[in-house]
Short mmCIF file of C-alpha atoms in Angstrom, two decimals:
data_model
loop_
_atom_site.label_atom_id
_atom_site.label_comp_id
_atom_site.label_asym_id
_atom_site.label_seq_id
_atom_site.Cartn_x
_atom_site.Cartn_y
_atom_site.Cartn_z
CA MET I 1 -24.92 53.95 -25.82
CA ILE I 2 -21.65 52.40 -27.11
CA ASN I 3 -18.45 54.27 -26.23
CA LYS I 4 -16.73 54.28 -29.65
CA LYS I 5 -13.31 55.03 -28.19
CA LEU I 6 -13.47 52.09 -25.74
CA PHE I 7 -14.85 49.84 -28.49
CA SER I 8 -11.93 50.72 -30.79
CA LYS I 9 -9.40 50.03 -28.02
CA ALA I 10 -11.03 46.69 -27.29
CA LYS I 11 -10.88 45.71 -30.98
CA ALA I 12 -7.23 46.71 -31.13
CA ALA I 13 -6.43 44.67 -28.02
CA ILE I 14 -8.21 41.60 -29.45
CA ALA I 15 -6.39 41.98 -32.75
CA LEU I 16 -3.04 42.37 -30.99
CA GLY I 17 -3.76 39.32 -28.81
CA ALA I 18 -4.70 37.26 -31.87
CA LEU I 19 -1.55 38.38 -33.67
CA THR I 20 0.61 37.52 -30.66
CA LEU I 21 -1.05 34.12 -30.32
CA SER I 22 -0.67 33.48 -34.04
CA SER I 23 3.01 34.47 -33.95
CA SER I 24 3.70 32.21 -30.97
CA VAL I 25 2.01 29.29 -32.69
CA PHE I 26 3.93 29.78 -35.90
CA ALA I 27 7.18 30.40 -33.97
CA GLU I 28 6.98 27.01 -32.25
CA THR I 29 9.59 24.55 -33.53
CA VAL I 30 8.85 20.84 -33.48
CA LEU I 31 11.78 18.56 -32.71
CA HIS I 32 11.07 15.13 -34.21
CA VAL I 33 12.59 12.25 -32.25
CA GLY I 34 12.71 8.78 -33.82
CA THR I 35 12.81 5.62 -31.72
CA TRP I 36 12.62 1.87 -32.21
CA LEU I 37 12.20 -0.09 -28.98
CA PRO I 38 8.75 -0.98 -27.58
CA PRO I 39 6.80 1.54 -25.46
CA THR I 40 7.66 -0.40 -22.27
CA ASN I 41 11.39 0.13 -22.77
CA PRO I 42 12.83 2.79 -20.40
CA GLN I 43 14.10 4.89 -23.29
CA ASN I 44 10.54 5.36 -24.57
CA ALA I 45 8.71 5.22 -21.24
CA VAL I 46 11.03 7.48 -19.23
CA VAL I 47 14.03 8.97 -21.03
CA TRP I 48 12.42 10.60 -24.07
CA PRO I 49 9.36 11.96 -22.21
CA THR I 50 11.55 13.39 -19.44
CA TRP I 51 13.97 15.01 -21.88
CA ALA I 52 11.04 16.37 -23.91
CA LYS I 53 9.74 18.08 -20.78
CA TRP I 54 13.19 19.49 -20.03
CA VAL I 55 13.54 20.85 -23.58
CA GLU I 56 10.13 22.48 -23.58
CA GLU I 57 10.75 24.05 -20.18
CA ALA I 58 14.27 25.22 -21.06
CA THR I 59 13.08 26.84 -24.31
CA GLU I 60 9.95 28.27 -22.65
CA GLY I 61 7.76 26.31 -25.04
CA ARG I 62 9.45 27.52 -28.23
CA VAL I 63 10.66 23.97 -29.01
CA ARG I 64 8.24 21.06 -28.67
CA VAL I 65 9.34 17.43 -28.88
CA GLU I 66 7.34 14.84 -30.83
CA ILE I 67 8.27 11.16 -30.57
CA GLN I 68 7.78 8.77 -33.48
CA ASP I 69 8.27 5.04 -32.98
CA GLY I 70 8.62 2.03 -35.23
CA LEU I 71 11.22 3.55 -37.53
CA GLY I 72 12.83 0.28 -38.60
CA HIS I 73 16.20 -1.26 -37.80
CA PRO I 74 18.09 0.75 -35.16
CA LYS I 75 21.27 0.85 -37.26
CA THR I 76 19.49 3.10 -39.80
CA LEU I 77 18.71 5.80 -37.25
CA PHE I 78 22.19 7.31 -37.39
CA GLN I 79 21.69 7.94 -41.11
CA LEU I 80 18.09 9.15 -40.74
CA VAL I 81 19.24 11.83 -38.30
CA GLU I 82 22.29 12.75 -40.36
CA ASP I 83 20.07 13.17 -43.44
CA GLY I 84 17.54 15.27 -41.52
CA VAL I 85 14.65 12.82 -41.96
CA ILE I 86 14.25 13.05 -38.17
CA ASP I 87 15.94 15.50 -35.83
CA ALA I 88 17.12 13.23 -33.02
CA SER I 89 17.35 9.59 -32.02
CA PHE I 90 19.44 7.01 -30.16
CA SER I 91 20.97 3.69 -31.11
CA TYR I 92 23.28 0.89 -30.08
CA HIS I 93 26.87 1.18 -31.26
CA GLY I 94 27.29 -2.55 -31.87
CA TYR I 95 24.71 -2.43 -34.69
CA VAL I 96 27.21 -0.54 -36.88
CA PRO I 97 30.43 -2.59 -36.72
CA GLY I 98 33.65 -0.68 -37.33
CA ARG I 99 32.30 2.86 -36.92
CA PHE I 100 31.68 3.47 -33.21
CA GLU I 101 34.58 1.64 -31.60
CA LEU I 102 35.62 4.08 -28.87
CA PRO I 103 32.43 4.08 -26.74
CA GLN I 104 32.77 0.31 -26.49
CA ALA I 105 35.46 0.92 -23.88
CA VAL I 106 32.62 0.84 -21.36
CA GLU I 107 31.31 -2.50 -22.62
CA GLN I 108 34.40 -4.53 -21.71
CA PRO I 109 33.68 -7.22 -19.09
CA GLY I 110 34.95 -6.71 -15.57
CA LEU I 111 33.79 -3.13 -14.93
CA GLY I 112 30.96 -4.31 -12.65
CA VAL I 113 29.02 -1.06 -12.07
CA SER I 114 25.45 0.17 -12.58
CA ALA I 115 24.24 1.70 -15.82
CA GLU I 116 24.03 5.11 -14.13
CA ALA I 117 27.68 5.07 -13.04
CA ALA I 118 28.83 3.73 -16.41
CA SER I 119 26.77 6.30 -18.32
CA VAL I 120 28.18 9.28 -16.42
CA ALA I 121 31.71 7.96 -16.89
CA LEU I 122 31.15 7.28 -20.59
CA TRP I 123 29.85 10.80 -21.23
CA ARG I 124 32.77 12.45 -19.42
CA VAL I 125 35.36 10.37 -21.26
CA TYR I 126 33.58 10.83 -24.59
CA ASP I 127 33.57 14.60 -24.08
CA LYS I 128 37.22 14.69 -23.02
CA HIS I 129 38.80 12.00 -25.21
CA PHE I 130 36.55 10.31 -27.77
CA LYS I 131 34.90 13.36 -29.36
CA GLN I 132 38.13 14.45 -31.06
CA ALA I 133 38.30 11.17 -33.01
CA ASP I 134 35.18 12.28 -34.94
CA GLU I 135 33.51 8.87 -35.07
CA PHE I 136 30.16 10.70 -35.05
CA ALA I 137 30.87 12.98 -38.02
CA GLY I 138 27.59 14.44 -39.29
CA LEU I 139 25.89 14.09 -35.90
CA GLU I 140 25.75 16.14 -32.71
CA VAL I 141 26.10 13.73 -29.79
CA ILE I 142 24.00 14.96 -26.85
CA GLY I 143 24.19 11.92 -24.58
CA MET I 144 25.91 8.59 -23.96
CA PHE I 145 24.61 5.77 -21.79
CA THR I 146 24.67 2.05 -21.17
CA HIS I 147 22.13 -0.56 -20.26
CA GLY I 148 22.66 -2.62 -17.14
CA PRO I 149 24.76 -5.78 -16.81
CA GLY I 150 24.16 -8.36 -19.53
CA TYR I 151 23.18 -11.92 -18.64
CA ILE I 152 22.33 -15.17 -20.46
CA HIS I 153 18.56 -15.68 -20.92
CA SER I 154 17.93 -19.18 -22.20
CA LYS I 155 15.35 -21.84 -22.90
CA GLU I 156 17.40 -24.49 -21.06
CA PRO I 157 19.38 -23.84 -17.85
CA ILE I 158 23.07 -23.02 -18.29
CA THR I 159 25.15 -23.78 -15.21
CA ALA I 160 28.45 -24.62 -16.91
CA TRP I 161 30.19 -23.26 -19.99
CA ASP I 162 30.12 -26.56 -21.88
CA GLN I 163 26.31 -26.27 -21.89
CA ILE I 164 26.38 -23.16 -24.06
CA LYS I 165 28.90 -24.31 -26.68
CA GLY I 166 27.33 -24.56 -30.09
CA LYS I 167 24.02 -23.06 -28.90
CA LYS I 168 22.31 -20.50 -31.14
CA ILE I 169 22.55 -17.30 -29.12
CA ARG I 170 21.32 -13.92 -30.28
CA ILE I 171 23.96 -11.23 -29.84
CA GLY I 172 23.74 -7.49 -30.39
CA GLY I 173 27.26 -6.93 -31.70
CA GLY I 174 30.09 -5.03 -30.05
CA VAL I 175 31.77 -6.82 -27.17
CA GLN I 176 29.08 -9.52 -27.26
CA SER I 177 30.61 -10.81 -30.48
CA VAL I 178 33.99 -11.29 -28.78
CA LEU I 179 32.39 -12.98 -25.78
CA GLY I 180 30.36 -15.26 -28.03
CA GLU I 181 33.47 -16.33 -29.91
CA ARG I 182 35.30 -17.14 -26.69
CA MET I 183 32.31 -19.12 -25.41
CA GLY I 184 32.02 -21.13 -28.62
CA ILE I 185 28.39 -20.22 -29.32
CA THR I 186 26.69 -20.06 -32.71
CA PRO I 187 26.01 -16.30 -32.94
CA VAL I 188 22.76 -14.99 -34.41
CA ALA I 189 22.55 -11.25 -35.11
CA ALA I 190 19.16 -9.54 -34.72
CA PRO I 191 17.72 -6.37 -33.16
CA ALA I 192 16.33 -6.75 -29.64
CA PRO I 193 12.62 -6.39 -30.61
CA LYS I 194 12.88 -9.61 -32.66
CA VAL I 195 14.11 -11.74 -29.74
CA TYR I 196 10.73 -12.79 -28.31
CA GLU I 197 9.57 -14.17 -31.65
CA MET I 198 12.91 -15.90 -32.31
CA LEU I 199 12.84 -17.65 -28.94
CA GLN I 200 9.18 -18.56 -29.31
CA GLN I 201 9.79 -20.13 -32.73
CA GLY I 202 12.98 -21.94 -31.67
CA VAL I 203 15.20 -19.95 -34.03
CA ILE I 204 17.55 -19.27 -31.10
CA ASP I 205 18.31 -21.06 -27.83
CA GLY I 206 19.07 -17.97 -25.83
CA VAL I 207 20.11 -14.33 -25.82
CA PHE I 208 22.57 -11.96 -24.16
CA LEU I 209 20.53 -9.08 -22.67
CA PRO I 210 20.15 -7.17 -19.37
CA MET I 211 17.60 -8.23 -16.76
CA GLY I 212 15.14 -5.48 -17.65
CA GLU I 213 14.16 -7.33 -20.81
CA GLN I 214 12.48 -10.00 -18.69
CA LYS I 215 9.78 -7.34 -18.39
CA ALA I 216 10.25 -4.99 -21.36
CA LEU I 217 10.51 -7.75 -23.98
CA ARG I 218 8.49 -10.28 -21.93
CA LEU I 219 11.39 -12.73 -21.95
CA ASN I 220 9.92 -14.34 -18.82
CA GLU I 221 7.42 -15.99 -21.19
CA VAL I 222 9.98 -17.52 -23.58
CA ALA I 223 13.31 -17.67 -21.68
CA PRO I 224 12.59 -19.35 -18.32
CA ASN I 225 16.27 -19.45 -17.26
CA VAL I 226 18.70 -16.61 -16.56
CA THR I 227 22.38 -17.21 -15.80
CA MET I 228 23.71 -14.22 -13.85
CA LEU I 229 27.50 -13.80 -13.64
CA PRO I 230 28.71 -11.53 -10.81
CA GLY I 231 28.59 -7.93 -12.06
CA GLY I 232 27.24 -9.14 -15.39
CA MET I 233 29.12 -10.24 -18.50
CA TYR I 234 29.23 -6.87 -20.25
CA LEU I 235 27.47 -3.52 -20.69
CA GLY I 236 25.91 -2.26 -23.91
CA SER I 237 26.69 1.29 -25.04
CA PHE I 238 24.33 3.73 -26.78
CA SER I 239 24.51 7.31 -27.99
CA ILE I 240 21.79 9.96 -28.18
CA PHE I 241 22.32 12.30 -31.12
CA MET I 242 20.82 15.19 -33.07
CA ASN I 243 21.07 16.67 -36.52
CA PRO I 244 23.58 19.55 -36.22
CA ASP I 245 21.76 21.59 -38.88
CA PHE I 246 18.57 21.47 -36.83
CA LEU I 247 20.45 22.86 -33.84
CA ASP I 248 22.21 25.53 -35.92
CA ASP I 249 18.89 26.73 -37.37
CA LEU I 250 17.51 27.44 -33.90
CA ASP I 251 17.79 30.76 -32.13
CA PRO I 252 21.16 30.54 -30.29
CA LYS I 253 19.44 30.80 -26.90
CA ASP I 254 17.23 27.78 -27.73
CA ARG I 255 20.21 25.81 -29.01
CA GLU I 256 22.06 26.46 -25.75
CA ALA I 257 18.92 25.67 -23.76
CA ILE I 258 18.63 22.22 -25.38
CA LEU I 259 22.31 21.48 -24.83
CA SER I 260 22.01 22.60 -21.20
CA VAL I 261 19.54 19.76 -20.50
CA SER I 262 21.61 17.21 -22.42
CA GLY I 263 25.18 15.98 -21.98
CA GLU I 264 25.93 14.53 -18.55
CA LYS I 265 22.46 15.42 -17.21
CA LEU I 266 20.75 13.39 -19.96
CA SER I 267 23.30 10.56 -19.79
CA GLN I 268 22.89 10.18 -16.02
CA MET I 269 19.10 10.18 -16.29
CA ALA I 270 19.16 7.56 -19.05
CA GLY I 271 21.47 5.23 -17.14
CA LYS I 272 19.34 5.55 -14.02
CA ALA I 273 16.17 4.74 -16.00
CA TRP I 274 17.76 1.61 -17.45
CA ASP I 275 18.86 0.53 -13.96
CA ALA I 276 15.26 0.91 -12.77
CA ILE I 277 13.90 -1.39 -15.47
CA ASP I 278 16.49 -4.01 -14.47
CA ALA I 279 15.10 -4.00 -10.93
CA GLU I 280 11.58 -4.35 -12.33
CA GLY I 281 12.71 -7.14 -14.67
CA TYR I 282 14.26 -9.07 -11.79
CA LYS I 283 11.01 -8.77 -9.84
CA VAL I 284 8.94 -9.94 -12.83
CA ALA I 285 11.28 -12.90 -13.34
CA GLU I 286 10.98 -13.91 -9.68
CA GLU I 287 7.19 -13.58 -9.67
CA SER I 288 6.95 -15.57 -12.93
CA GLY I 289 8.98 -18.46 -11.58
CA VAL I 290 11.97 -17.90 -13.85
CA ASN I 291 14.97 -19.98 -12.81
CA LEU I 292 17.48 -17.33 -11.68
CA ILE I 293 20.92 -18.94 -11.62
CA GLU I 294 22.96 -16.46 -9.55
CA VAL I 295 26.61 -17.47 -9.96
CA LYS I 296 28.84 -16.61 -6.99
CA GLU I 297 32.34 -15.12 -7.27
CA THR I 298 33.88 -18.36 -5.99
CA ASP I 299 31.89 -20.70 -8.26
CA PRO I 300 33.81 -22.54 -11.01
CA MET I 301 31.68 -20.87 -13.69
CA ALA I 302 32.72 -17.39 -12.47
CA ARG I 303 36.41 -18.32 -12.23
CA GLU I 304 36.31 -19.76 -15.75
CA PHE I 305 34.63 -16.59 -16.99
CA TYR I 306 37.41 -14.41 -15.56
CA SER I 307 39.95 -16.57 -17.40
CA MET I 308 37.85 -16.40 -20.57
CA ILE I 309 37.81 -12.58 -20.65
CA LYS I 310 41.50 -12.13 -19.85
CA GLY I 311 43.16 -9.70 -22.28
CA MET I 312 39.94 -8.26 -23.75
CA LYS I 313 40.59 -4.78 -22.36
CA GLU I 314 44.06 -4.76 -23.90
CA GLU I 315 42.70 -6.06 -27.21
CA TRP I 316 40.25 -3.14 -27.31
CA VAL I 317 43.12 -0.68 -26.77
CA GLU I 318 45.01 -2.20 -29.70
CA SER I 319 41.91 -2.25 -31.92
CA VAL I 320 41.49 1.54 -31.69
CA ALA I 321 45.14 2.45 -32.13
CA ASP I 322 44.26 4.24 -35.39
CA ARG I 323 41.75 6.63 -33.75
CA GLY I 324 44.33 9.19 -32.70
CA ILE I 325 43.75 9.12 -28.94
CA ASP I 326 45.48 7.64 -25.92
CA ALA I 327 43.08 4.72 -25.62
CA LYS I 328 44.71 3.17 -22.56
CA ALA I 329 44.51 6.44 -20.62
CA ALA I 330 40.89 6.89 -21.74
CA ILE I 331 39.66 3.44 -20.68
CA ASP I 332 41.55 3.60 -17.38
CA GLU I 333 39.98 6.99 -16.67
CA LEU I 334 36.53 5.73 -17.66
CA TRP I 335 36.74 2.75 -15.31
CA SER I 336 38.08 4.94 -12.50
CA ILE I 337 35.26 7.50 -12.86
CA ALA I 338 32.62 4.77 -13.02
CA ARG I 339 33.85 2.99 -9.90
CA ASP I 340 34.27 6.25 -7.97
CA TYR I 341 30.74 7.30 -8.95
CA GLU I 342 29.36 3.91 -7.91
CA SER I 343 31.02 4.16 -4.52
CA GLY I 344 29.75 7.72 -4.02
CA LYS I 345 33.15 9.42 -4.37
CA ASN I 346 32.33 11.23 -7.62
#
């Protein structure tokens, strides 16, 4: 015989459980991240998935991250996030000339540190100095990072500077443009994902990129020579950003939870991931028989490079004089933090 009282309680419990489940499903917020580099790139293979896990854990599952790739030219991602088409993304500052000048303090040649050290330093100096200049108006910056040291990947070996003059070299903007001008190259602007095809078709003779792209972009197949200056020629700076309205619409505890797993924590993790792909790229290049031209500090090519870059740091300071910050103090602090971090002091 059915106990009506127990049956009624069971029905009520099932109904309450269904309601709770339904409420939790409908309460879940999806955070749409847009990206543009190939799946093998560390940003897509490591950084976004790791951050997504952090966000979901920090918000106890109330915010779930979905990653969408292939969203077009990276320079458009700033606008897509600002307009709320996607909620978060990252991009390279050099793709938008004239807007994001301050983070390029970290790109100047001569710093000679890992991406992890540079990324931590860049975030700290952005948070202390650069943020007040409001270069990222309409965006909430949640991370800053760099790729590893940039080298010359080329179809023909380059062992002296006169061998690169007039060559068609793809550059990504930012400090690379200044370096290219001083080297006398013929600059070709294009996003990184186009490089393989451009080299394959002979549109360009070479490219400035970090070592990781020997693997991530398969440059070992189309650029069989890499000229490696000591400490690299430059670093490339990126920001990770969100739509501020998206953050403001969240429950305050979820907003704070997301920010707690961003900032320096996210910047450090991103830099470390990009360092790791450089190590993998070097290994791939070696195993593929790529001609790795490792220039020593005392070699003529290195000495000429140091003369070539003389004054660039000071030129950057002058170029941002209208941004309302003490640029010299900021870049000196950035370089000091980066070198201390690299040596284990910070």
